[in-house]
mmCIF file of C-alpha atoms in Angstrom:
data_model
loop_
_atom_site.group_PDB
_atom_site.id
_atom_site.type_symbol
_atom_site.label_atom_id
_atom_site.label_comp_id
_atom_site.label_asym_id
_atom_site.label_seq_id
_atom_site.Cartn_x
_atom_site.Cartn_y
_atom_site.Cartn_z
ATOM 1 C CA MET A 1 -8.417 58.546 -40.525
ATOM 2 C CA ILE A 2 -8.352 61.990 -40.426
ATOM 3 C CA ASP A 3 -6.168 63.504 -43.164
ATOM 4 C CA HIS A 4 -4.011 65.433 -41.854
ATOM 5 C CA ASP A 5 -3.929 67.982 -44.971
ATOM 6 C CA VAL A 6 -7.765 68.644 -45.203
ATOM 7 C CA ILE A 7 -6.771 69.569 -41.064
ATOM 8 C CA ALA A 8 -3.441 71.983 -41.751
ATOM 9 C CA GLN A 9 -5.716 73.920 -44.439
ATOM 10 C CA ALA A 10 -9.439 73.680 -42.645
ATOM 11 C CA THR A 11 -10.576 77.199 -41.938
ATOM 12 C CA PRO A 12 -11.119 76.927 -37.704
ATOM 13 C CA MET A 13 -14.618 77.042 -36.187
ATOM 14 C CA PRO A 14 -15.043 79.894 -33.663
ATOM 15 C CA ILE A 15 -15.445 78.601 -30.223
ATOM 16 C CA LEU A 16 -18.526 78.952 -28.337
ATOM 17 C CA VAL A 17 -16.680 80.442 -24.569
ATOM 18 C CA ALA A 18 -19.749 79.997 -21.424
ATOM 19 C CA PRO A 19 -22.475 81.136 -20.361
ATOM 20 C CA GLN A 20 -23.296 80.607 -24.280
ATOM 21 C CA ALA A 21 -27.522 78.757 -23.289
ATOM 22 C CA VAL A 22 -25.522 75.745 -25.712
ATOM 23 C CA LEU A 23 -23.070 74.156 -23.495
ATOM 24 C CA ARG A 24 -26.003 73.788 -21.648
ATOM 25 C CA GLN A 25 -28.059 71.627 -23.118
ATOM 26 C CA LYS A 26 -28.124 68.382 -23.385
ATOM 27 C CA THR A 27 -26.959 66.381 -27.539
ATOM 28 C CA ARG A 28 -29.046 64.527 -29.673
ATOM 29 C CA LEU A 29 -27.545 61.644 -31.201
ATOM 30 C CA VAL A 30 -25.187 61.676 -34.822
ATOM 31 C CA ARG A 31 -27.466 60.275 -36.902
ATOM 32 C CA PRO A 32 -26.397 58.668 -41.010
ATOM 33 C CA GLU A 33 -27.689 61.537 -42.456
ATOM 34 C CA ASP A 34 -25.727 64.025 -40.672
ATOM 35 C CA MET A 35 -22.749 62.243 -41.697
ATOM 36 C CA ASP A 36 -21.652 64.605 -44.795
ATOM 37 C CA ASP A 37 -21.546 67.567 -42.483
ATOM 38 C CA LEU A 38 -19.639 66.041 -40.871
ATOM 39 C CA ARG A 39 -17.107 65.414 -42.575
ATOM 40 C CA THR A 40 -16.775 69.184 -43.307
ATOM 41 C CA THR A 41 -16.887 70.731 -39.799
ATOM 42 C CA ILE A 42 -14.322 67.341 -38.377
ATOM 43 C CA PRO A 43 -11.754 69.222 -39.664
ATOM 44 C CA ARG A 44 -12.151 72.483 -39.384
ATOM 45 C CA MET A 45 -12.451 71.771 -35.423
ATOM 46 C CA PHE A 46 -9.228 70.233 -35.422
ATOM 47 C CA ALA A 47 -8.439 72.852 -36.295
ATOM 48 C CA ALA A 48 -10.079 75.727 -34.261
ATOM 49 C CA MET A 49 -8.082 72.790 -30.779
ATOM 50 C CA TYR A 50 -4.813 73.593 -32.358
ATOM 51 C CA ALA A 51 -4.768 76.640 -33.249
ATOM 52 C CA ALA A 52 -5.598 77.080 -29.062
ATOM 53 C CA PRO A 53 -4.423 75.139 -28.126
ATOM 54 C CA GLY A 54 -6.349 72.934 -26.652
ATOM 55 C CA ILE A 55 -6.623 68.284 -26.394
ATOM 56 C CA GLY A 56 -10.568 68.087 -27.076
ATOM 57 C CA LEU A 57 -13.410 69.959 -28.291
ATOM 58 C CA ALA A 58 -16.874 68.976 -27.792
ATOM 59 C CA ALA A 59 -19.764 69.659 -30.161
ATOM 60 C CA PRO A 60 -21.656 72.324 -28.769
ATOM 61 C CA GLN A 61 -18.110 74.091 -27.850
ATOM 62 C CA VAL A 62 -18.655 74.893 -31.896
ATOM 63 C CA GLY A 63 -22.687 75.940 -31.854
ATOM 64 C CA LEU A 64 -23.483 72.100 -32.501
ATOM 65 C CA GLY A 65 -26.145 70.500 -29.707
ATOM 66 C CA MET A 66 -25.313 66.294 -31.472
ATOM 67 C CA ARG A 67 -23.294 64.002 -29.262
ATOM 68 C CA PHE A 68 -19.113 63.809 -31.305
ATOM 69 C CA ALA A 69 -16.304 65.454 -30.856
ATOM 70 C CA ILE A 70 -12.579 65.348 -30.908
ATOM 71 C CA VAL A 71 -9.614 64.281 -28.168
ATOM 72 C CA ASP A 72 -6.104 64.374 -29.135
ATOM 73 C CA VAL A 73 -3.571 64.200 -26.543
ATOM 74 C CA SER A 74 -0.481 63.690 -28.255
ATOM 75 C CA ASP A 75 2.657 65.938 -26.613
ATOM 76 C CA LYS A 76 3.846 68.536 -28.859
ATOM 77 C CA ASP A 77 6.932 66.746 -29.911
ATOM 78 C CA GLU A 78 4.732 62.999 -31.239
ATOM 79 C CA ALA A 79 3.305 62.437 -34.286
ATOM 80 C CA ARG A 80 -0.352 64.128 -33.437
ATOM 81 C CA ASN A 81 -3.097 61.390 -32.755
ATOM 82 C CA PRO A 82 -6.016 62.406 -33.594
ATOM 83 C CA LEU A 83 -9.224 60.350 -32.704
ATOM 84 C CA VAL A 84 -12.968 61.723 -33.727
ATOM 85 C CA LEU A 85 -15.964 60.138 -31.183
ATOM 86 C CA ILE A 86 -19.032 60.030 -32.609
ATOM 87 C CA ASN A 87 -22.232 59.073 -30.590
ATOM 88 C CA PRO A 88 -19.079 57.846 -27.226
ATOM 89 C CA GLU A 89 -20.274 57.200 -24.189
ATOM 90 C CA VAL A 90 -18.929 55.902 -20.766
ATOM 91 C CA ILE A 91 -19.707 52.508 -20.275
ATOM 92 C CA ALA A 92 -17.198 52.010 -17.246
ATOM 93 C CA GLU A 93 -14.630 53.767 -15.303
ATOM 94 C CA THR A 94 -13.422 52.848 -12.084
ATOM 95 C CA GLU A 95 -13.597 53.230 -8.386
ATOM 96 C CA ASP A 96 -10.281 55.175 -8.186
ATOM 97 C CA MET A 97 -10.666 57.977 -8.812
ATOM 98 C CA ALA A 98 -7.726 60.505 -9.694
ATOM 99 C CA VAL A 99 -7.194 64.377 -9.589
ATOM 100 C CA ARG A 100 -6.044 66.993 -12.668
ATOM 101 C CA GLU A 101 -6.163 70.271 -13.293
ATOM 102 C CA GLU A 102 -8.892 71.263 -15.996
ATOM 103 C CA GLY A 103 -9.224 74.064 -17.992
ATOM 104 C CA CYS A 104 -11.869 74.571 -21.597
ATOM 105 C CA LEU A 105 -11.663 75.849 -24.101
ATOM 106 C CA SER A 106 -15.504 77.595 -23.634
ATOM 107 C CA LEU A 107 -14.182 78.821 -20.539
ATOM 108 C CA PRO A 108 -10.679 80.595 -21.092
ATOM 109 C CA ASN A 109 -7.770 80.796 -19.172
ATOM 110 C CA GLN A 110 -9.992 79.010 -16.585
ATOM 111 C CA TYR A 111 -8.272 75.747 -14.197
ATOM 112 C CA ALA A 112 -8.932 73.661 -11.272
ATOM 113 C CA GLU A 113 -7.380 70.403 -10.311
ATOM 114 C CA VAL A 114 -10.803 68.623 -10.728
ATOM 115 C CA ILE A 115 -11.489 64.808 -9.015
ATOM 116 C CA ARG A 116 -12.868 62.507 -12.004
ATOM 117 C CA PRO A 117 -12.494 59.297 -12.319
ATOM 118 C CA GLU A 118 -8.956 57.031 -12.991
ATOM 119 C CA ALA A 119 -9.573 55.571 -16.366
ATOM 120 C CA VAL A 120 -12.925 54.535 -17.754
ATOM 121 C CA ARG A 121 -14.156 52.635 -20.934
ATOM 122 C CA VAL A 122 -15.250 54.579 -23.573
ATOM 123 C CA ARG A 123 -17.876 53.108 -26.690
ATOM 124 C CA TYR A 124 -17.973 55.335 -29.128
ATOM 125 C CA GLN A 125 -18.637 54.871 -33.275
ATOM 126 C CA ASP A 126 -15.037 56.468 -35.691
ATOM 127 C CA MET A 127 -16.391 58.979 -39.276
ATOM 128 C CA GLU A 128 -17.515 55.114 -41.218
ATOM 129 C CA GLY A 129 -20.281 54.382 -38.567
ATOM 130 C CA LYS A 130 -17.715 51.523 -37.020
ATOM 131 C CA LYS A 131 -17.661 51.047 -33.010
ATOM 132 C CA HIS A 132 -15.250 51.108 -30.473
ATOM 133 C CA GLU A 133 -13.836 51.170 -27.248
ATOM 134 C CA LEU A 134 -10.904 52.544 -26.223
ATOM 135 C CA GLU A 135 -9.583 51.669 -22.213
ATOM 136 C CA ALA A 136 -7.847 55.295 -20.996
ATOM 137 C CA ASN A 137 -6.017 56.357 -18.466
ATOM 138 C CA GLY A 138 -4.100 59.384 -16.654
ATOM 139 C CA LEU A 139 -4.925 63.179 -19.435
ATOM 140 C CA LEU A 140 -6.687 60.864 -21.848
ATOM 141 C CA ALA A 141 -9.262 59.152 -19.237
ATOM 142 C CA THR A 142 -9.627 62.667 -18.048
ATOM 143 C CA CYS A 143 -9.900 64.532 -21.441
ATOM 144 C CA LEU A 144 -12.534 61.727 -22.144
ATOM 145 C CA GLN A 145 -14.484 62.390 -19.347
ATOM 146 C CA HIS A 146 -14.172 66.139 -20.082
ATOM 147 C CA GLU A 147 -15.601 65.831 -23.425
ATOM 148 C CA ILE A 148 -18.205 63.641 -22.667
ATOM 149 C CA ASP A 149 -19.239 66.100 -19.667
ATOM 150 C CA HIS A 150 -20.128 68.698 -22.401
ATOM 151 C CA LEU A 151 -22.471 66.417 -24.775
ATOM 152 C CA GLU A 152 -23.991 66.161 -21.274
ATOM 153 C CA GLY A 153 -24.034 69.999 -21.087
ATOM 154 C CA ILE A 154 -21.965 69.532 -18.064
ATOM 155 C CA LEU A 155 -18.744 71.879 -18.142
ATOM 156 C CA PHE A 156 -15.500 71.137 -15.681
ATOM 157 C CA VAL A 157 -16.403 73.831 -12.904
ATOM 158 C CA ASP A 158 -20.005 71.654 -12.108
ATOM 159 C CA HIS A 159 -17.567 68.984 -10.606
ATOM 160 C CA LEU A 160 -16.688 71.965 -8.426
ATOM 161 C CA SER A 161 -17.961 73.257 -4.896
ATOM 162 C CA THR A 162 -20.386 75.924 -5.467
ATOM 163 C CA LEU A 163 -18.183 78.506 -4.317
ATOM 164 C CA LYS A 164 -15.490 78.426 -7.230
ATOM 165 C CA ARG A 165 -17.310 77.719 -9.373
ATOM 166 C CA ASN A 166 -18.499 81.109 -9.528
ATOM 167 C CA MET A 167 -15.514 82.295 -8.175
ATOM 168 C CA ILE A 168 -14.776 80.984 -12.036
ATOM 169 C CA MET A 169 -16.980 82.293 -13.485
ATOM 170 C CA ARG A 170 -17.034 86.012 -12.033
ATOM 171 C CA ARG A 171 -13.422 85.719 -13.154
ATOM 172 C CA LEU A 172 -14.552 84.759 -16.505
ATOM 173 C CA ALA A 173 -16.900 87.006 -17.183
ATOM 174 C CA LYS A 174 -14.950 89.720 -15.858
ATOM 175 C CA GLU A 175 -12.316 89.318 -18.344
ATOM 176 C CA GLN A 176 -14.832 88.829 -21.716
ATOM 177 C CA ARG A 177 -15.832 92.880 -19.745
ATOM 178 C CA LEU A 178 -12.185 93.916 -20.330
ATOM 179 C CA LYS A 179 -11.496 91.783 -23.730
ATOM 180 C CA HIS A 180 -14.444 93.401 -25.851
#
């Protein structure tokens, strides 16, 4: 379980913006010897995600090439429900597809409708190394698939037509130039 006080006191990590190369690299599995670093890193990732604000953040988005992600799809009015997924994998998905608008903290202010399986089952480990399976649909299913894609070097725009993807990436590049 993630301690909310630890998150509140953590310094947010900087979130990388595309086209950073690490966002396109496949991650390696988290090993037991990585866990001490993760105990420091994960609260800082939650602090960054909540500040952004976002509902998911994968290790490559903060420059780490390891297979883990965090999500919290709770509403603003609900209690936070932080979830840490170490070495997650989709082990089942429905044939039924769903369309949902997606955005990404590494592609700020860019949104598009993405078609993904409506529901998934994900296997992962928690911070103590215990294995879990989670069945999800709706927003949580979309978020889990989006974050697991990051661990494979895939961005949500890769699910779009080449034309739409190129338009979004050009718009992002232009906004980033204007910002700096």
